Short mmCIF file of C-alpha atoms in Angstrom, two decimals:
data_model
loop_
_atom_site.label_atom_id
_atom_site.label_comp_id
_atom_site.label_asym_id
_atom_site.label_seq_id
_atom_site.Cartn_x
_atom_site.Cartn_y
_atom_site.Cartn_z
CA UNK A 30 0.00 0.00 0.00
CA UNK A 31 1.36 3.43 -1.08
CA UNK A 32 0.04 5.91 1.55
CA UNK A 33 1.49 3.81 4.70
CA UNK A 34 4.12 4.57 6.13
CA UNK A 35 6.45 2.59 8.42
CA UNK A 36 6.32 4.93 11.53
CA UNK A 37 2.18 5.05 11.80
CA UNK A 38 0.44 2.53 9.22
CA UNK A 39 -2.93 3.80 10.57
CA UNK A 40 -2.19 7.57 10.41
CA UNK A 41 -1.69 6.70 6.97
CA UNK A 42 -4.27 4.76 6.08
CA UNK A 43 -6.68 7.04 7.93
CA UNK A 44 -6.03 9.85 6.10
CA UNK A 45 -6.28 7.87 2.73
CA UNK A 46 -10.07 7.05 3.43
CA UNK A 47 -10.71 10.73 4.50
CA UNK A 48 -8.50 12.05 1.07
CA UNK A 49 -10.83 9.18 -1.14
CA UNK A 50 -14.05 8.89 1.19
CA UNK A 51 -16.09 11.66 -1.14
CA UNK A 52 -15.56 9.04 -4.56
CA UNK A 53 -16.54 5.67 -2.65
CA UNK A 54 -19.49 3.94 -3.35
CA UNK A 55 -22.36 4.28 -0.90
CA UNK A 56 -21.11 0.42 0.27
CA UNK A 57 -17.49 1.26 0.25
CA UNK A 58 -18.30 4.17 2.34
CA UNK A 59 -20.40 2.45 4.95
CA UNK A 60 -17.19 -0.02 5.56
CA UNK A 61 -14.90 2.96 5.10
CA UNK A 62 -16.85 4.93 7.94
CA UNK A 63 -17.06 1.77 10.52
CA UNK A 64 -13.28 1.04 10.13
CA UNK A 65 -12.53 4.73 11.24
CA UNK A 66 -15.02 4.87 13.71
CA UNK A 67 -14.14 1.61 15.67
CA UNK A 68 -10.23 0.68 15.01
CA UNK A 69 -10.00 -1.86 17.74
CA UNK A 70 -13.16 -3.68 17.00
CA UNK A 71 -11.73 -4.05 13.28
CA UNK A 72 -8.56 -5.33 15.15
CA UNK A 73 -9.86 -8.45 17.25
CA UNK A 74 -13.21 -9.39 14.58
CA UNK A 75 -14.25 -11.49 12.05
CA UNK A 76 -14.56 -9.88 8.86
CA UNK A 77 -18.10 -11.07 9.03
CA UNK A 78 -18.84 -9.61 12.33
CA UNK A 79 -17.70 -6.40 11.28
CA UNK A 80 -19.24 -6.51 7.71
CA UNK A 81 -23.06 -7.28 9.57
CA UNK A 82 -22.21 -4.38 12.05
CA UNK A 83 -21.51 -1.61 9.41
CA UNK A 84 -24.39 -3.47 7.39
CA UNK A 85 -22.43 -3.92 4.42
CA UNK A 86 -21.84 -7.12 2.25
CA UNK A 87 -18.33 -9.09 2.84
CA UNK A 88 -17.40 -8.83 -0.51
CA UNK A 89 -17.57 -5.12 -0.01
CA UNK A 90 -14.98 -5.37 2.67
CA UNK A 91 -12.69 -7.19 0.44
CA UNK A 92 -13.28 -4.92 -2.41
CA UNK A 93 -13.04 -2.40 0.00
CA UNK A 94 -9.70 -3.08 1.02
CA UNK A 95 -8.44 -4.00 -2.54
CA UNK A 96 -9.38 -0.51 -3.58
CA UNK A 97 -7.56 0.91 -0.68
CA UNK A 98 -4.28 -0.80 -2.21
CA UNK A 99 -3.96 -3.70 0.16
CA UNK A 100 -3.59 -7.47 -1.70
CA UNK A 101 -6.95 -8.15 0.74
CA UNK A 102 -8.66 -7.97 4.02
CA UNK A 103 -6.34 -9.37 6.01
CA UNK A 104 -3.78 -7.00 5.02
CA UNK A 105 -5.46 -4.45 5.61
CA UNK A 106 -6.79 -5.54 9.49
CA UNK A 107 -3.19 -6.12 9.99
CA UNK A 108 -3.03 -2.41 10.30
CA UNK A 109 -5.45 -2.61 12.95
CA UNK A 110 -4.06 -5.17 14.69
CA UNK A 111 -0.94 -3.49 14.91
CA UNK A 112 -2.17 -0.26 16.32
CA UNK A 113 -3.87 -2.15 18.84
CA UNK A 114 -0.76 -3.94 20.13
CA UNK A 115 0.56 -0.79 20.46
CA UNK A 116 -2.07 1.16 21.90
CA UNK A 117 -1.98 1.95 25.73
CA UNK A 118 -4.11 -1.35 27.32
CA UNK A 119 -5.71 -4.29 25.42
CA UNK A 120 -9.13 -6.26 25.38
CA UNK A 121 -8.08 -8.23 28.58
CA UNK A 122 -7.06 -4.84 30.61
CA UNK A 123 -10.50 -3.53 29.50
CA UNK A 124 -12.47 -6.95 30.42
CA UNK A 125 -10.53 -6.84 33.74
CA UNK A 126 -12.07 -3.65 34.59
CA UNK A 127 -15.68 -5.14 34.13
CA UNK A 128 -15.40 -7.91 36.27
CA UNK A 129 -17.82 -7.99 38.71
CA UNK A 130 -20.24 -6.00 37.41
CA UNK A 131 -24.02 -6.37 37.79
CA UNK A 132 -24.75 -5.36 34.07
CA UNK A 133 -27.89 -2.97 35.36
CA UNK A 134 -28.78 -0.14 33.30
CA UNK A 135 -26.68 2.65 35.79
CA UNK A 136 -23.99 0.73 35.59
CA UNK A 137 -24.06 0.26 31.84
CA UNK A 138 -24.39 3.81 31.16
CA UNK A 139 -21.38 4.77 33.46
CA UNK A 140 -19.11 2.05 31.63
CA UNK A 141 -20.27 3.64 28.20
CA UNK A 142 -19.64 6.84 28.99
CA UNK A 143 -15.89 6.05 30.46
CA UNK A 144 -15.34 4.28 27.30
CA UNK A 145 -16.33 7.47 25.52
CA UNK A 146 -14.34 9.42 27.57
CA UNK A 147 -11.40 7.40 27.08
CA UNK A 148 -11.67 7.01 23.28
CA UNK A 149 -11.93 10.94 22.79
CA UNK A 150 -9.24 11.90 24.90
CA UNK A 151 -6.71 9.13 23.39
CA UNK A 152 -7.76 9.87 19.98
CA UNK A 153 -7.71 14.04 19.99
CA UNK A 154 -4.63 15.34 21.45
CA UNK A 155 -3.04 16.57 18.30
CA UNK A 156 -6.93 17.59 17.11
CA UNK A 157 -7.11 20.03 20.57
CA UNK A 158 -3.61 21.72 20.19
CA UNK A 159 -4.62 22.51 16.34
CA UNK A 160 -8.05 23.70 17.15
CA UNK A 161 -6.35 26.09 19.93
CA UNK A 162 -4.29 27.36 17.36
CA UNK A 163 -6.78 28.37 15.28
CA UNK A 164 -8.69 30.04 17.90
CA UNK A 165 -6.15 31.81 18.91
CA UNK A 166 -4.99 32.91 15.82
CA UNK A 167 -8.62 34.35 14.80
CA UNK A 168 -9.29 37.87 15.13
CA UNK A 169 -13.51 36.46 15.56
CA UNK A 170 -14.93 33.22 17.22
CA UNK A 171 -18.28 31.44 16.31
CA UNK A 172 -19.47 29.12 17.72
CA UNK A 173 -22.51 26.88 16.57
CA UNK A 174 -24.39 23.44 17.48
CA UNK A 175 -28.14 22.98 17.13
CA UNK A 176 -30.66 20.41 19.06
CA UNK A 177 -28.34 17.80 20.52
CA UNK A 178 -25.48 19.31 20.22
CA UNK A 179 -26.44 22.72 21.14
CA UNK A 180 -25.07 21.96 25.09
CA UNK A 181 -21.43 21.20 23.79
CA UNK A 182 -21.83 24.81 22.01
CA UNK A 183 -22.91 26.60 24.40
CA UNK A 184 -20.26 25.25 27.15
CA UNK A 185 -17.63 25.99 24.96
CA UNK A 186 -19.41 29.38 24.35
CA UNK A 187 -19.93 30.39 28.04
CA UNK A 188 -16.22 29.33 28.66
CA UNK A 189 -14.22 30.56 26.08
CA UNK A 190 -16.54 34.04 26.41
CA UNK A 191 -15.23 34.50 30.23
CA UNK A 192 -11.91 35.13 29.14
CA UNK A 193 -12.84 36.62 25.13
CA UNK A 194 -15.74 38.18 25.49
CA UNK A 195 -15.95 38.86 21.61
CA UNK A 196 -17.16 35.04 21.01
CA UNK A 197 -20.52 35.05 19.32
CA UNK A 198 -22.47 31.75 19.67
CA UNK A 199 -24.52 31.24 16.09
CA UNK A 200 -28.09 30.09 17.42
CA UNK A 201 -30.36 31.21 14.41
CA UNK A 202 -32.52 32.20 17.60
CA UNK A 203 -35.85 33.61 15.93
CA UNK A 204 -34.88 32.53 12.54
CA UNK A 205 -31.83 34.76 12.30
CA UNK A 206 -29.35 32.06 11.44
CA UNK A 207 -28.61 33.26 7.56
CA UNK A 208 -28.52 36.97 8.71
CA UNK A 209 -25.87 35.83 11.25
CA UNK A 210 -24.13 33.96 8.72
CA UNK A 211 -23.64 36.86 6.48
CA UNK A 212 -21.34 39.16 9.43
CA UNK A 213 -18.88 36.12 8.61
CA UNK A 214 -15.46 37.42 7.50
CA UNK A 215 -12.92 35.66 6.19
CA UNK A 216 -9.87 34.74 8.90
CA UNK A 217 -12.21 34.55 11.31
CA UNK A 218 -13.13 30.62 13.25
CA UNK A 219 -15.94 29.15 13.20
CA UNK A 220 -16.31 26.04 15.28
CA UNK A 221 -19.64 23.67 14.69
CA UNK A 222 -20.66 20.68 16.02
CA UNK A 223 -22.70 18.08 15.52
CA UNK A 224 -23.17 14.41 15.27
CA UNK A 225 -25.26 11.69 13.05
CA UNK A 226 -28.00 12.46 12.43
CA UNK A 227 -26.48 16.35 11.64
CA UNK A 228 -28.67 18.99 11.59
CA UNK A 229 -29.39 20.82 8.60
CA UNK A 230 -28.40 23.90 9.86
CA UNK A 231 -24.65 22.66 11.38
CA UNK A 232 -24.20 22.03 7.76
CA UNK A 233 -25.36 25.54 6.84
CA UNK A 234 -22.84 27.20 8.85
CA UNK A 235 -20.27 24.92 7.73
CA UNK A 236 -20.85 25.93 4.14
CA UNK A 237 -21.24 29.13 5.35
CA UNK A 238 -17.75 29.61 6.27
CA UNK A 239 -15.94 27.90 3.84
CA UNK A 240 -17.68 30.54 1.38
CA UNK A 241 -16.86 33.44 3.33
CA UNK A 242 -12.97 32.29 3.94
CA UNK A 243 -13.33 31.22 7.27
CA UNK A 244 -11.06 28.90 9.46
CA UNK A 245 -13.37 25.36 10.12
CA UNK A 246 -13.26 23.69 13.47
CA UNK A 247 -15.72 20.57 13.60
CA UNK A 248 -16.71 18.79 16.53
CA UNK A 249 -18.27 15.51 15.97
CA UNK A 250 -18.67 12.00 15.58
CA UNK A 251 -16.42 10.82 12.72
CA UNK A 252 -13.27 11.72 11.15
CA UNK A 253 -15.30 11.25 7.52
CA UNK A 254 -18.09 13.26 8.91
CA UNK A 255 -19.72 15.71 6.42
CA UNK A 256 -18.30 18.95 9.04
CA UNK A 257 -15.03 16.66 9.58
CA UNK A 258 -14.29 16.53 5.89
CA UNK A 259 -14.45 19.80 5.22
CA UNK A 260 -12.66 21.29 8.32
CA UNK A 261 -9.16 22.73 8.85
CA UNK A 262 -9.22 21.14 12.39
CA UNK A 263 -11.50 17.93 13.34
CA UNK A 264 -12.15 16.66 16.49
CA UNK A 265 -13.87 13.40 16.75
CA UNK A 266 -16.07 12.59 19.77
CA UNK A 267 -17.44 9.32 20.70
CA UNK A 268 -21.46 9.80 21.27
CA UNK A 269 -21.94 5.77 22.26
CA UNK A 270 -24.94 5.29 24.50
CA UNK A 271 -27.15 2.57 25.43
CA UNK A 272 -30.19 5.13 25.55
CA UNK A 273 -32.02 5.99 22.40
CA UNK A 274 -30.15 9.19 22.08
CA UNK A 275 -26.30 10.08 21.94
CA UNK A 276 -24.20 10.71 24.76
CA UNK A 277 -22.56 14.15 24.77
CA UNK A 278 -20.49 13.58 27.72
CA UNK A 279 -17.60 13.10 26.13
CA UNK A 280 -18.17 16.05 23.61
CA UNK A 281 -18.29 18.34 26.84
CA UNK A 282 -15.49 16.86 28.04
CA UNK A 283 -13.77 18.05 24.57
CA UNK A 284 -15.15 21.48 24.57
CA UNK A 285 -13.39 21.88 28.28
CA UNK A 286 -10.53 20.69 27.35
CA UNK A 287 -9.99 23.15 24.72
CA UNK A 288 -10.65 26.15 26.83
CA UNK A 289 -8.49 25.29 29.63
CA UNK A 290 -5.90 25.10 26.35
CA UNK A 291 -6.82 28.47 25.29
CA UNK A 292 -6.75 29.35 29.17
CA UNK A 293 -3.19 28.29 29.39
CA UNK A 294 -2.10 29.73 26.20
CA UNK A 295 -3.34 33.28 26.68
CA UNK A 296 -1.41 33.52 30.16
CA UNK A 297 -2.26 36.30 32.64
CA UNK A 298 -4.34 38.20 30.34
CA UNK A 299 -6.88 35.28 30.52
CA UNK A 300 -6.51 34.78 34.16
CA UNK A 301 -7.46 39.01 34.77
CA UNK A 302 -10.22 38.43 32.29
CA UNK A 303 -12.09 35.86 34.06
CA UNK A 304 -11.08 37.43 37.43
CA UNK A 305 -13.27 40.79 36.04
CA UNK A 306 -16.35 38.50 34.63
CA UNK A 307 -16.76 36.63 37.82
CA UNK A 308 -16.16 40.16 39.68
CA UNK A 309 -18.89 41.65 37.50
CA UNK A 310 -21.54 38.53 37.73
CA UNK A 311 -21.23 38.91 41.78
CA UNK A 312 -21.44 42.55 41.65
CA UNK A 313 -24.61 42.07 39.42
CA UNK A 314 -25.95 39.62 41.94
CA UNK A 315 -25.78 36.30 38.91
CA UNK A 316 -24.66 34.14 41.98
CA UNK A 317 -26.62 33.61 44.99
CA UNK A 318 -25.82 34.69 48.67
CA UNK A 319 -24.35 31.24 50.53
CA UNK A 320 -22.19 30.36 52.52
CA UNK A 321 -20.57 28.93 49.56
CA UNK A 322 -19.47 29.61 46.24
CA UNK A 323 -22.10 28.53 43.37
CA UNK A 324 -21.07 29.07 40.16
#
């Protein structure tokens, strides 16, 4: 295979499926998006397993692979397998952390979520520094998620505003969203987020600021996303949940972790900044009169 390379064979072979993901078939893409999204499954199952779960034919794995530039399948899980041997903790670690559990629904949902946790933060650290840069580079910040997404925006909107107060967050609130979209200049970020099934209007401001020159940060759930594929800086969030609707835990978690980046990059100025918005919010009675602090 051409695009590996000896010192990170999945690095490589990642960002061949993002660089080709736009001319695979619908089939190719549905294996293409299930080996991004869940390397260490790929790793340690059947080809048939893996084929039923991204709901794809076998064949089209094969294929799949063969159009990649591997000789097969098994070539191309030995990728997988590799990264996984040397990742940070294998299947038995993991299994040894579950013993003993009772299986019920609370506990289910915790041990989802720390696996979400844990797959964001392992698989974003280069993603966060990048995004920071960008921020920090951009004379204006946007910031937009709608519907389920719309708490991850708005964290990273309150935070990031107690230290740059100039951050807008885009919330088309009474059908304003293409008027806000036009004050878009070019140089400035614009971070969006959201996650399968993605809202119309995430898209919107995506194209949005592509067209008017602006710097792309996407937040969501796949590094061949529709946001992820067109940004300058992706960060991929694991939303797994054993409810009916998407976790965002670990998308909060993201959004945190990038402002106590910007926090650390902007030095003291950032530290007086928040010192005078939490000064201001007590002196304009936001916080309540305890015996302790409430934020």
């Amino acid at each position: 295979m051409q695009a590996a390379t000896p010192h990170d064979p999945h690095a490589a072979l990642m960002a061949l499926i993002k660089a080709r993901y736009a001319e695979l078939s619908p089939q190719f893409q549905a294996g293409a998006r299930y080996l991004v999204d869940h390397p260490d499954e790929v790793a340690v199952s059947s080809m048939r397993s893996i084929a039923t779960r991204a709901q794809v034919q076998s064949a089209a794995l094969v294929r799949l692979a063969q159009q990649l530039g591997f000789a097969g399948w098994p070539e191309l899980k030995a990728i997988f397998v590799e990264r996984l041997r040397a990742g940070p903790g294998g299947y038995a670690e993991k299994a040894g952390a579950l013993a003993g559990k009772d299986g019920n629904l609370v506990t289910e949902v915790f041990t989802v979520q720390q696996r979400n946790l844990a797959a964001t933060e392992s698989a974003n650290h280069a993603a966060l520094d990048a995004a920071a840069t960008l921020l920090q580079a951009a004379p204006r910040v946007h910031v937009a998620g709608f519907r389920a997404a719309h708490p991850i925006a708005y964290t990273l909107h309150y935070l990031y505003r107690l230290l740059r107060p100039s951050v807008q967050l885009l919330s088309g609130q009474g059908g304003t969203l293409e008027m806000d979209l036009r004050a878009l200049q070019a140089g400035e970020a614009v971070v969006v987020i959201s996650f399968a099934p993605y809202s119309s209007e995430a898209l919107l401001v995506a194209q949005a600021a592509r067209q008017a020159g602006c710097q792309l940060i996407a937040i969501s759930d796949s590094a061949i996303s529709p946001l992820a594929l067109q940004a300058d800086a992706s960060i991929v969030i694991a939303v797994d949940s054993p409810s009916f609707f998407p976790s965002i835990v670990a998308g909060i978690a993201a959004v945190e972790s990038l402002a106590e980046l910007l926090v650390a990059r902007a030095g003291p100025g950032a530290v007086q900044a928040i010192g005078a918005a939490e000064k201001q919010l007590r002196t304009l009675g936001a916080y309540a009169n305890t015996s302790n602090d409430v934020n």
